[in-house]
Structures are given as C-alpha cells and as structure tokens.
C-alpha cells in the first residue's frame, strides 16, 4: 500500500472524531503491515486515548507502519505520550500528515521516534490535512478560533423578508446539515438584532451531539438583551478582535457566526472570517428584503471581497456553497 492510500485511511478515520475531540485535535491513525490494514483508530473525547493508542489496541504492530494525520505527542498531558506507545509497539515506520503546531510538540514527537530508530516520513496528504485540522491549527498558532460565517439566503441574496422574518429560507435537509456545523463548533455567536428577532436556541438538536453544547455568545452593546441565568450563555459588548482573543483563551477552536446581516458586515469588514457557508434556498424575496450584509461598503468591483469556492452540494431545495476566505 502506498503512503497516500495509508494516509487516506487515517484521514477518513480522523473525520469520525470531528465532533467529540475538541478542544483536542481530531486525529486518525491506520496501522498497515505487509500491505494489509491491521487496525484504525481516532481520538476519543478530550482526556481519553489519542488515535494512535486506539489503533494499537489488541494488535501485534511489530514491524508495521503507522499512518497518523498529526504528529504523535511526546509530552505527558492528560494521557501519556503516544510516541512511547509507538516505540513500545515496535512499529518500524511512522508516516505523519503534518507537524503538530502545538508548541508542546512541534517536531519533538518526530524527533523522539527517530531517536528510537523508527523511520519517519512527514507531509503525506499535507494540504488536505491542513484544511481538515484548520480550526485546531489556527487556534494553536494565533490564539483565536477559526471563524465560520453562515447565512441562509434567498436566490436574490436576502437574509430576511422586509418584515424581518427569516424562518425558514433554507429547507429541512440544509438545516440538519447546519446542526452538524454547530456540533463541530465550540461556540455560536449572534448579534442582538437576531437574538431579539428570532430568539434562536443556538444548540445542537440533530445528529451527533458534542460532549458539551456549544457556548452561546450574544453581542449586545446597548443592553437590549436581559440577563440570561445560564452558565453556557455569554452576553457581551466586546469588540470582535477582543472577543476572538477571549474565545481562543477558552480553548474554542471554531466559532460559528450565525448572523445577522449587521454582524456579518462587521466580521467581513474586519477581515475576520475563515470560512463562509451560504445556504441558498429556492426562494425570491425581492428588493425590500434584508440583504446578506448591512453596513459593508465596497466602492468598486476591484475592491470586492473574493472568497475561494471550495465545494457545492445540495439538500433537497437548498444549495450549500462552501467558500474559504
Ligand atoms: N438568513 C439568515 O441566515 C439569518 C441569520 C440571522 C438573522 N437573520 C435575520 O437578520 C435580522 C437581524 O439582523 P440585524 O442585522 O438586524 O442584527 P444582527 O446582525 O443580528 O445584530 C446586530 C446588532 O448586534 C449588536 N452588535 C454588537 N457588537 C456588534 C458588532 N461588533 N458588529 C455588529 N453588531 C454588533 C448591535 O446592536 P447593539 O448596538 O444594540 O448592541 C447591532 O445592531 C432578522 O430579520 C433575522 O431574522 C437571518
């Protein structure tokens, strides 16, 4: 089996940990011996075993190759170092997707393996893994969460009808998909306008649930929102940069910004968005509907923001367009 195929197995395995592992990285591992897959494993909930430990359970890995999407850890955190487990298992080769940007690792895991006489290769499926682990990498490198901005829009780019109603622009299948994005996010943010207009629950109600519901964050500069006695809700008037710094300190890897148009305009104007998800419903709302952004001023075509199209999919009557900024 070539390295790309082995790493593809590890990559697919990592996807299974995307909701449960944060604030730890979601990592996958595949153990291959003499061209045959011996086992696979992915990271458990934070505090539980890492991908390598799960993959090494109950197998004889002597002389095998371990494919791991992220560099194995070499420090004692809540669990012992994965490098020790790989050395003890006598694997002969470790293929790593990317070096761990966490300063407690950053190359030391690969050094420990090499010092134990294990052949180490790095950089297989690197670009895909960088995208897969985008939120983890951003939080470790910048101290801020990866920002996903999501909006449901009509065909003519409206986020609400002229009377402020917006439920629902997208169809049910799309809304279930949006719950998956919520499940992958450590926090969900709305502006006070949306909170007053829609009273959104901002929790995960469909599909796989995270160990803890995302933190609910409401931006309210003028005290429009009454105090909510709930440990999982924060009402704040921080500027966006300070808010991102604060959420990063709380180990939020991904922040989902769910509107509305005034808040979206601020995030885009300050260049704070990493990923843009547009759910385009089969609906026209006309000139008087609320636009996607309110307050974002772009004087000429050449100054337009140019997100890069990543993928398109559809759920019954809604198209999901996924962009990277
Ligand atoms: N289609 C969709 O996906 C979608 C999603 C959400 C909402 N909506 C619709 O959008 C409408 C509400 O949108 P909206 O534009 O009126 O309100 P909004 O964007 O939800 O909230 C804007 C308000 O948030 C507060 N705020 C605090 N800090 C801010 C900052 N840094 N930048 C921007 N705002 C900040 C400000 O009010 P204070 O100064 O009073 O604090 C501001 O007026 C509703 O009709 C809702 O149904 C649609």
Short mmCIF file of C-alpha atoms and ligand atoms in Angstrom, two decimals:
data_model
loop_
_atom_site.label_atom_id
_atom_site.label_comp_id
_atom_site.label_asym_id
_atom_site.label_seq_id
_atom_site.Cartn_x
_atom_site.Cartn_y
_atom_site.Cartn_z
CA UNK A 1 0.00 0.00 0.00
CA UNK A 2 1.45 3.39 -0.91
CA UNK A 3 1.72 6.23 1.60
CA UNK A 4 -1.18 8.23 0.13
CA UNK A 5 -3.57 5.28 0.47
CA UNK A 6 -2.47 4.59 4.04
CA UNK A 7 -2.84 8.26 4.97
CA UNK A 8 -6.26 8.39 3.29
CA UNK A 9 -7.44 5.68 5.71
CA UNK A 10 -6.11 7.72 8.63
CA UNK A 11 -7.72 10.90 7.24
CA UNK A 12 -11.15 9.24 6.96
CA UNK A 13 -10.76 7.89 10.46
CA UNK A 14 -9.97 11.41 11.78
CA UNK A 15 -13.28 12.70 10.41
CA UNK A 16 -15.09 10.46 12.89
CA UNK A 17 -13.57 12.42 15.79
CA UNK A 18 -14.51 15.88 14.50
CA UNK A 19 -17.38 16.43 16.96
CA UNK A 20 -16.09 14.59 20.05
CA UNK A 21 -12.38 15.50 20.20
CA UNK A 22 -12.33 19.33 20.56
CA UNK A 23 -10.65 21.13 22.22
CA UNK A 24 -8.16 18.38 21.31
CA UNK A 25 -7.34 17.83 17.63
CA UNK A 26 -9.34 15.24 15.69
CA UNK A 27 -6.72 12.76 14.55
CA UNK A 28 -6.84 9.44 12.71
CA UNK A 29 -4.36 6.54 12.67
CA UNK A 30 -4.12 3.44 10.45
CA UNK A 31 -1.68 0.57 11.09
CA UNK A 32 -0.55 -1.32 7.98
CA UNK A 33 1.65 -4.43 7.93
CA UNK A 34 2.80 -6.24 4.79
CA UNK A 35 0.29 -4.30 2.72
CA UNK A 36 -2.65 -5.21 4.94
CA UNK A 37 -4.69 -2.96 7.22
CA UNK A 38 -4.30 -4.22 10.80
CA UNK A 39 -6.40 -1.59 12.56
CA UNK A 40 -7.60 2.01 12.65
CA UNK A 41 -8.30 4.41 15.49
CA UNK A 42 -9.30 8.02 16.10
CA UNK A 43 -9.06 10.45 19.00
CA UNK A 44 -11.56 10.00 21.79
CA UNK A 45 -13.11 12.87 23.77
CA UNK A 46 -10.58 15.21 25.38
CA UNK A 47 -8.95 13.34 28.26
CA UNK A 48 -9.46 9.96 26.55
CA UNK A 49 -6.99 7.96 24.44
CA UNK A 50 -5.44 9.51 21.34
CA UNK A 51 -5.82 7.98 17.85
CA UNK A 52 -2.54 6.02 17.99
CA UNK A 53 -3.46 4.37 21.31
CA UNK A 54 -6.87 3.32 19.98
CA UNK A 55 -5.31 1.93 16.79
CA UNK A 56 -2.60 -0.01 18.67
CA UNK A 57 -5.10 -1.75 20.99
CA UNK A 58 -5.06 -5.56 20.75
CA UNK A 59 -2.76 -5.90 17.72
CA UNK A 60 0.80 -7.03 17.13
CA UNK A 61 2.23 -3.96 15.38
CA UNK A 62 5.89 -5.08 15.37
CA UNK A 63 7.43 -4.11 12.02
CA UNK A 64 4.24 -2.31 10.89
CA UNK A 65 3.82 1.22 9.50
CA UNK A 66 1.65 3.65 11.45
CA UNK A 67 -0.05 6.40 9.42
CA UNK A 68 -1.07 9.34 11.65
CA UNK A 69 -2.66 12.56 10.38
CA UNK A 70 -0.98 14.70 13.09
CA UNK A 71 2.47 14.29 14.64
CA UNK A 72 2.26 11.98 17.69
CA UNK A 73 2.57 13.78 21.02
CA UNK A 74 5.71 13.35 23.09
CA UNK A 75 4.61 15.06 26.31
CA UNK A 76 2.55 13.97 29.30
CA UNK A 77 -0.78 15.78 29.05
CA UNK A 78 -3.97 14.15 30.36
CA UNK A 79 -2.66 10.94 28.75
CA UNK A 80 0.91 9.55 28.38
CA UNK A 81 2.93 10.30 25.21
CA UNK A 82 1.83 8.49 22.03
CA UNK A 83 5.47 8.30 20.90
CA UNK A 84 6.17 5.93 23.85
CA UNK A 85 3.30 3.68 22.79
CA UNK A 86 4.54 3.52 19.16
CA UNK A 87 8.10 2.74 20.33
CA UNK A 88 6.84 0.05 22.73
CA UNK A 89 4.74 -1.49 19.94
CA UNK A 90 7.96 -1.75 17.82
CA UNK A 91 6.49 -0.21 14.68
CA UNK A 92 9.25 0.20 12.12
CA UNK A 93 7.89 3.28 10.33
CA UNK A 94 5.63 6.22 11.15
CA UNK A 95 4.14 8.36 8.38
CA UNK A 96 2.91 11.71 9.69
CA UNK A 97 0.49 14.03 7.85
CA UNK A 98 1.60 17.31 9.41
CA UNK A 99 3.82 18.53 12.24
CA UNK A 100 1.81 19.48 15.34
CA UNK A 101 1.70 23.32 15.64
CA UNK A 102 1.19 23.00 19.42
CA UNK A 103 4.39 24.42 20.97
CA UNK A 104 4.48 21.46 23.41
CA UNK A 105 5.01 19.14 20.41
CA UNK A 106 6.18 20.99 17.22
CA UNK A 107 8.67 18.42 15.94
CA UNK A 108 9.62 16.80 19.26
CA UNK A 109 7.34 13.80 18.63
CA UNK A 110 9.05 13.01 15.34
CA UNK A 111 12.49 13.52 16.94
CA UNK A 112 11.67 11.04 19.72
CA UNK A 113 10.60 8.41 17.17
CA UNK A 114 13.75 8.90 15.08
CA UNK A 115 15.95 8.65 18.17
CA UNK A 116 14.32 5.28 18.89
CA UNK A 117 15.40 4.09 15.41
CA UNK A 118 11.98 4.41 13.76
CA UNK A 119 11.86 5.58 10.15
CA UNK A 120 9.74 8.77 9.99
CA UNK A 121 8.21 10.49 6.95
CA UNK A 122 6.13 13.68 7.05
CA UNK A 123 3.90 15.67 4.67
CA UNK A 124 1.67 13.00 3.12
CA UNK A 125 -1.77 14.49 2.14
CA UNK A 126 -0.48 17.65 3.83
CA UNK A 127 -2.83 20.16 2.17
CA UNK A 128 -5.95 18.14 2.88
CA UNK A 129 -4.96 17.61 6.50
CA UNK A 130 -4.17 21.32 6.92
CA UNK A 131 -7.74 22.02 5.77
CA UNK A 132 -9.22 19.22 7.89
CA UNK A 133 -7.45 20.49 11.02
CA UNK A 134 -7.86 24.20 10.12
CA UNK A 135 -9.60 25.23 13.37
CA UNK A 136 -7.05 23.44 15.58
CA UNK A 137 -4.09 24.86 13.65
CA UNK A 138 -5.48 28.40 13.73
CA UNK A 139 -6.20 28.35 17.48
CA UNK A 140 -2.77 26.95 18.32
CA UNK A 141 -0.93 29.39 16.02
CA UNK A 142 -2.91 32.61 16.65
CA UNK A 143 -4.73 32.02 19.93
CA UNK A 144 -8.03 32.73 18.12
CA UNK A 145 -10.77 30.39 16.91
CA UNK A 146 -11.36 29.62 13.26
CA UNK A 147 -14.37 31.69 12.19
CA UNK A 148 -17.14 30.14 10.13
CA UNK A 149 -19.76 32.61 8.96
CA UNK A 150 -23.04 31.01 7.95
CA UNK A 151 -26.11 32.50 6.32
CA UNK A 152 -29.27 31.24 4.68
CA UNK A 153 -30.04 33.42 1.67
CA UNK A 154 -32.73 33.61 -0.97
CA UNK A 155 -31.81 33.32 -4.64
CA UNK A 156 -31.70 37.12 -4.73
CA UNK A 157 -29.33 37.33 -1.75
CA UNK A 158 -31.81 38.25 1.00
CA UNK A 159 -31.31 37.11 4.62
CA UNK A 160 -34.85 38.03 5.68
CA UNK A 161 -38.11 39.34 4.23
CA UNK A 162 -38.93 43.04 4.64
CA UNK A 163 -40.88 42.33 7.87
CA UNK A 164 -37.76 40.69 9.40
CA UNK A 165 -38.98 37.07 9.10
CA UNK A 166 -36.33 34.58 8.00
CA UNK A 167 -37.52 31.18 9.23
CA UNK A 168 -37.12 29.33 7.05
CA UNK A 169 -35.22 30.34 3.93
CA UNK A 170 -33.42 27.00 3.65
CA UNK A 171 -35.03 23.58 3.57
CA UNK A 172 -35.05 20.98 6.33
CA UNK A 173 -32.14 18.89 4.97
CA UNK A 174 -29.97 22.01 4.92
CA UNK A 175 -30.92 22.91 8.47
CA UNK A 176 -29.95 19.43 9.63
CA UNK A 177 -26.58 19.95 7.93
CA UNK A 178 -26.25 23.28 9.74
CA UNK A 179 -26.67 21.39 13.04
CA UNK A 180 -23.61 19.34 12.09
CA UNK A 181 -21.64 22.59 11.67
CA UNK A 182 -22.94 23.69 15.09
CA UNK A 183 -21.81 20.35 16.56
CA UNK A 184 -18.30 20.97 15.21
CA UNK A 185 -18.18 24.46 16.78
CA UNK A 186 -17.17 25.26 20.34
CA UNK A 187 -19.21 28.49 20.29
CA UNK A 188 -22.06 30.05 18.31
CA UNK A 189 -22.39 33.82 18.03
CA UNK A 190 -25.31 36.08 17.04
CA UNK A 191 -25.89 39.82 17.17
CA UNK A 192 -28.53 41.30 19.47
CA UNK A 193 -30.75 42.00 16.42
CA UNK A 194 -31.02 38.32 15.60
CA UNK A 195 -31.49 37.32 19.21
CA UNK A 196 -34.43 39.75 19.55
CA UNK A 197 -35.95 38.89 16.15
CA UNK A 198 -35.62 35.09 16.18
CA UNK A 199 -34.86 34.01 19.78
CA UNK A 200 -32.63 31.23 18.38
CA UNK A 201 -31.79 28.26 20.65
CA UNK A 202 -28.21 28.10 19.31
CA UNK A 203 -27.77 24.45 20.29
CA UNK A 204 -27.29 21.10 18.56
CA UNK A 205 -30.59 19.26 18.17
CA UNK A 206 -29.94 16.91 15.24
CA UNK A 207 -27.30 14.29 14.51
CA UNK A 208 -24.19 13.64 16.59
CA UNK A 209 -24.04 15.77 19.75
CA UNK A 210 -20.75 17.11 21.16
CA UNK A 211 -19.79 16.20 24.76
CA UNK A 212 -20.84 19.74 25.71
CA UNK A 213 -23.26 22.07 23.88
CA UNK A 214 -21.50 25.00 22.13
CA UNK A 215 -21.12 28.16 24.19
CA UNK A 216 -23.86 30.65 23.21
CA UNK A 217 -22.50 34.15 22.67
CA UNK A 218 -24.64 37.23 22.06
CA UNK A 219 -23.09 40.57 21.13
CA UNK A 220 -25.06 43.37 22.73
CA UNK A 221 -23.54 46.84 23.01
CA UNK A 222 -26.63 48.71 24.19
CA UNK A 223 -28.02 46.32 26.82
CA UNK A 224 -31.04 45.24 24.77
CA UNK A 225 -30.80 41.65 25.99
CA UNK A 226 -31.84 40.90 29.59
CA UNK A 227 -29.51 38.76 31.70
CA UNK A 228 -29.87 35.05 30.96
CA UNK A 229 -29.14 32.91 34.04
CA UNK A 230 -27.34 30.14 32.19
CA UNK A 231 -23.68 29.10 32.54
CA UNK A 232 -23.48 28.33 28.85
CA UNK A 233 -24.54 31.78 27.59
CA UNK A 234 -22.35 34.86 27.41
CA UNK A 235 -23.80 38.28 26.64
CA UNK A 236 -21.00 40.69 25.89
CA UNK A 237 -20.15 44.01 24.30
CA UNK A 238 -16.55 43.21 23.37
CA UNK A 239 -15.11 44.34 20.05
CA UNK A 240 -14.69 41.47 17.60
CA UNK A 241 -10.91 41.15 17.98
CA UNK A 242 -11.13 41.07 21.77
CA UNK A 243 -13.99 38.59 21.55
CA UNK A 244 -11.91 36.24 19.38
CA UNK A 245 -8.95 36.52 21.77
CA UNK A 246 -11.25 35.72 24.69
CA UNK A 247 -12.82 32.70 22.94
CA UNK A 248 -9.36 31.43 21.97
CA UNK A 249 -8.32 31.53 25.64
CA UNK A 250 -11.40 29.44 26.45
CA UNK A 251 -9.99 26.82 24.01
CA UNK A 252 -12.75 27.40 21.44
CA UNK A 253 -11.29 26.04 18.19
CA UNK A 254 -14.17 27.00 15.91
CA UNK A 255 -16.65 29.87 16.23
CA UNK A 256 -19.84 29.74 14.16
CA UNK A 257 -21.25 33.20 13.38
CA UNK A 258 -24.96 32.84 12.67
CA UNK A 259 -25.88 36.43 11.84
CA UNK A 260 -27.46 38.62 11.27
CA UNK A 261 -26.52 40.93 8.42
CA UNK A 262 -25.14 43.75 10.63
CA UNK A 263 -22.81 41.37 12.46
CA UNK A 264 -21.82 39.65 9.20
CA UNK A 265 -20.86 43.05 7.76
CA UNK A 266 -18.60 43.76 10.77
CA UNK A 267 -16.83 40.38 10.52
CA UNK A 268 -16.26 40.75 6.77
CA UNK A 269 -15.17 44.40 7.03
CA UNK A 270 -12.59 43.46 9.69
CA UNK A 271 -11.39 40.50 7.60
CA UNK A 272 -12.05 38.05 10.43
CA UNK A 273 -13.77 35.25 8.50
CA UNK A 274 -12.02 31.98 7.57
CA UNK A 275 -14.88 30.05 6.00
CA UNK A 276 -18.16 31.22 4.51
CA UNK A 277 -21.17 28.90 4.24
CA UNK A 278 -24.09 30.10 2.13
CA UNK A 279 -27.26 28.02 2.14
CA UNK A 280 -29.19 29.27 -0.85
CA UNK A 281 -32.87 28.40 -0.61
CA UNK A 282 -35.24 28.17 -3.59
CA UNK A 283 -36.98 31.42 -2.79
CA UNK A 284 -37.08 35.03 -4.04
CA UNK A 285 -37.67 37.83 -1.53
CA UNK A 286 -37.47 40.90 -3.72
CA UNK A 287 -35.94 44.35 -3.30
CA UNK A 288 -37.33 45.11 0.13
CA UNK A 289 -35.86 42.02 1.82
CA UNK A 290 -32.85 42.37 4.17
CA UNK A 291 -29.54 41.94 2.29
CA UNK A 292 -26.84 39.42 3.27
CA UNK A 293 -24.78 42.23 4.85
CA UNK A 294 -25.88 45.55 6.34
CA UNK A 295 -23.18 48.19 6.58
CA UNK A 296 -20.44 46.67 4.43
CA UNK A 297 -19.41 49.32 1.95
CA UNK A 298 -17.41 48.33 -1.14
CA UNK A 299 -16.95 51.23 -3.55
CA UNK A 300 -15.91 49.44 -6.71
CA UNK A 301 -15.74 45.99 -8.29
CA UNK A 302 -11.98 45.62 -7.90
CA UNK A 303 -12.31 46.10 -4.11
CA UNK A 304 -14.86 43.27 -3.80
CA UNK A 305 -14.03 40.50 -1.33
CA UNK A 306 -13.08 37.34 -3.21
CA UNK A 307 -13.67 34.18 -1.26
CA UNK A 308 -12.46 30.97 -2.93
CA UNK A 309 -15.04 28.38 -3.85
CA UNK A 310 -14.27 25.12 -2.04
CA UNK A 311 -17.31 22.92 -2.73
CA UNK A 312 -21.00 22.90 -3.62
CA UNK A 313 -23.63 20.40 -2.51
CA UNK A 314 -27.38 20.41 -2.27
CA UNK A 315 -30.02 19.30 0.18
CA UNK A 316 -33.43 18.94 -1.44
CA UNK A 317 -34.33 22.57 -2.36
CA UNK A 318 -31.21 24.27 -0.94
CA UNK A 319 -27.70 24.65 -2.39
CA UNK A 320 -24.80 24.87 0.06
CA UNK A 321 -21.87 26.89 -1.25
CA UNK A 322 -18.72 26.48 0.85
CA UNK A 323 -16.04 29.19 0.50
CA UNK A 324 -12.65 29.82 2.14
CA UNK A 325 -11.67 33.46 2.68
N1 LIG B 1 -30.93 34.30 6.86
C1 LIG B 1 -30.17 34.07 7.89
O1 LIG B 1 -29.34 33.14 7.90
C2 LIG B 1 -30.29 34.94 9.11
C3 LIG B 1 -29.47 34.68 10.23
C4 LIG B 1 -29.61 35.51 11.33
C5 LIG B 1 -30.51 36.57 11.31
N2 LIG B 1 -31.29 36.77 10.22
C6 LIG B 1 -32.24 37.90 10.19
O2 LIG B 1 -31.50 39.09 10.33
C7 LIG B 1 -32.27 40.06 11.01
C8 LIG B 1 -31.46 40.61 12.18
O3 LIG B 1 -30.24 41.11 11.69
P1 LIG B 1 -29.67 42.51 12.15
O4 LIG B 1 -28.67 42.91 11.11
O5 LIG B 1 -30.79 43.44 12.46
O6 LIG B 1 -29.00 42.20 13.52
P2 LIG B 1 -27.69 41.37 13.97
O7 LIG B 1 -26.63 41.44 12.95
O8 LIG B 1 -28.11 40.06 14.49
O9 LIG B 1 -27.29 42.20 15.25
C9 LIG B 1 -26.73 43.47 15.07
C10 LIG B 1 -26.62 44.17 16.39
O10 LIG B 1 -25.64 43.49 17.19
C11 LIG B 1 -25.04 44.42 18.05
N3 LIG B 1 -23.58 44.38 17.94
C12 LIG B 1 -22.73 44.34 18.98
N4 LIG B 1 -21.47 44.33 18.56
C13 LIG B 1 -21.51 44.35 17.22
C14 LIG B 1 -20.50 44.35 16.23
N5 LIG B 1 -19.21 44.32 16.54
N6 LIG B 1 -20.87 44.42 14.96
C15 LIG B 1 -22.18 44.43 14.62
N7 LIG B 1 -23.18 44.40 15.50
C16 LIG B 1 -22.84 44.38 16.82
C17 LIG B 1 -25.53 45.80 17.60
O11 LIG B 1 -26.63 46.19 18.41
P3 LIG B 1 -26.40 47.00 19.77
O12 LIG B 1 -25.58 48.19 19.41
O13 LIG B 1 -27.76 47.29 20.23
O14 LIG B 1 -25.65 46.07 20.66
C18 LIG B 1 -26.11 45.55 16.23
O15 LIG B 1 -27.15 46.42 15.89
C19 LIG B 1 -33.55 39.36 11.43
O16 LIG B 1 -34.54 39.68 10.50
C20 LIG B 1 -33.20 37.91 11.36
O17 LIG B 1 -34.33 37.12 11.11
C21 LIG B 1 -31.19 36.00 9.12
#
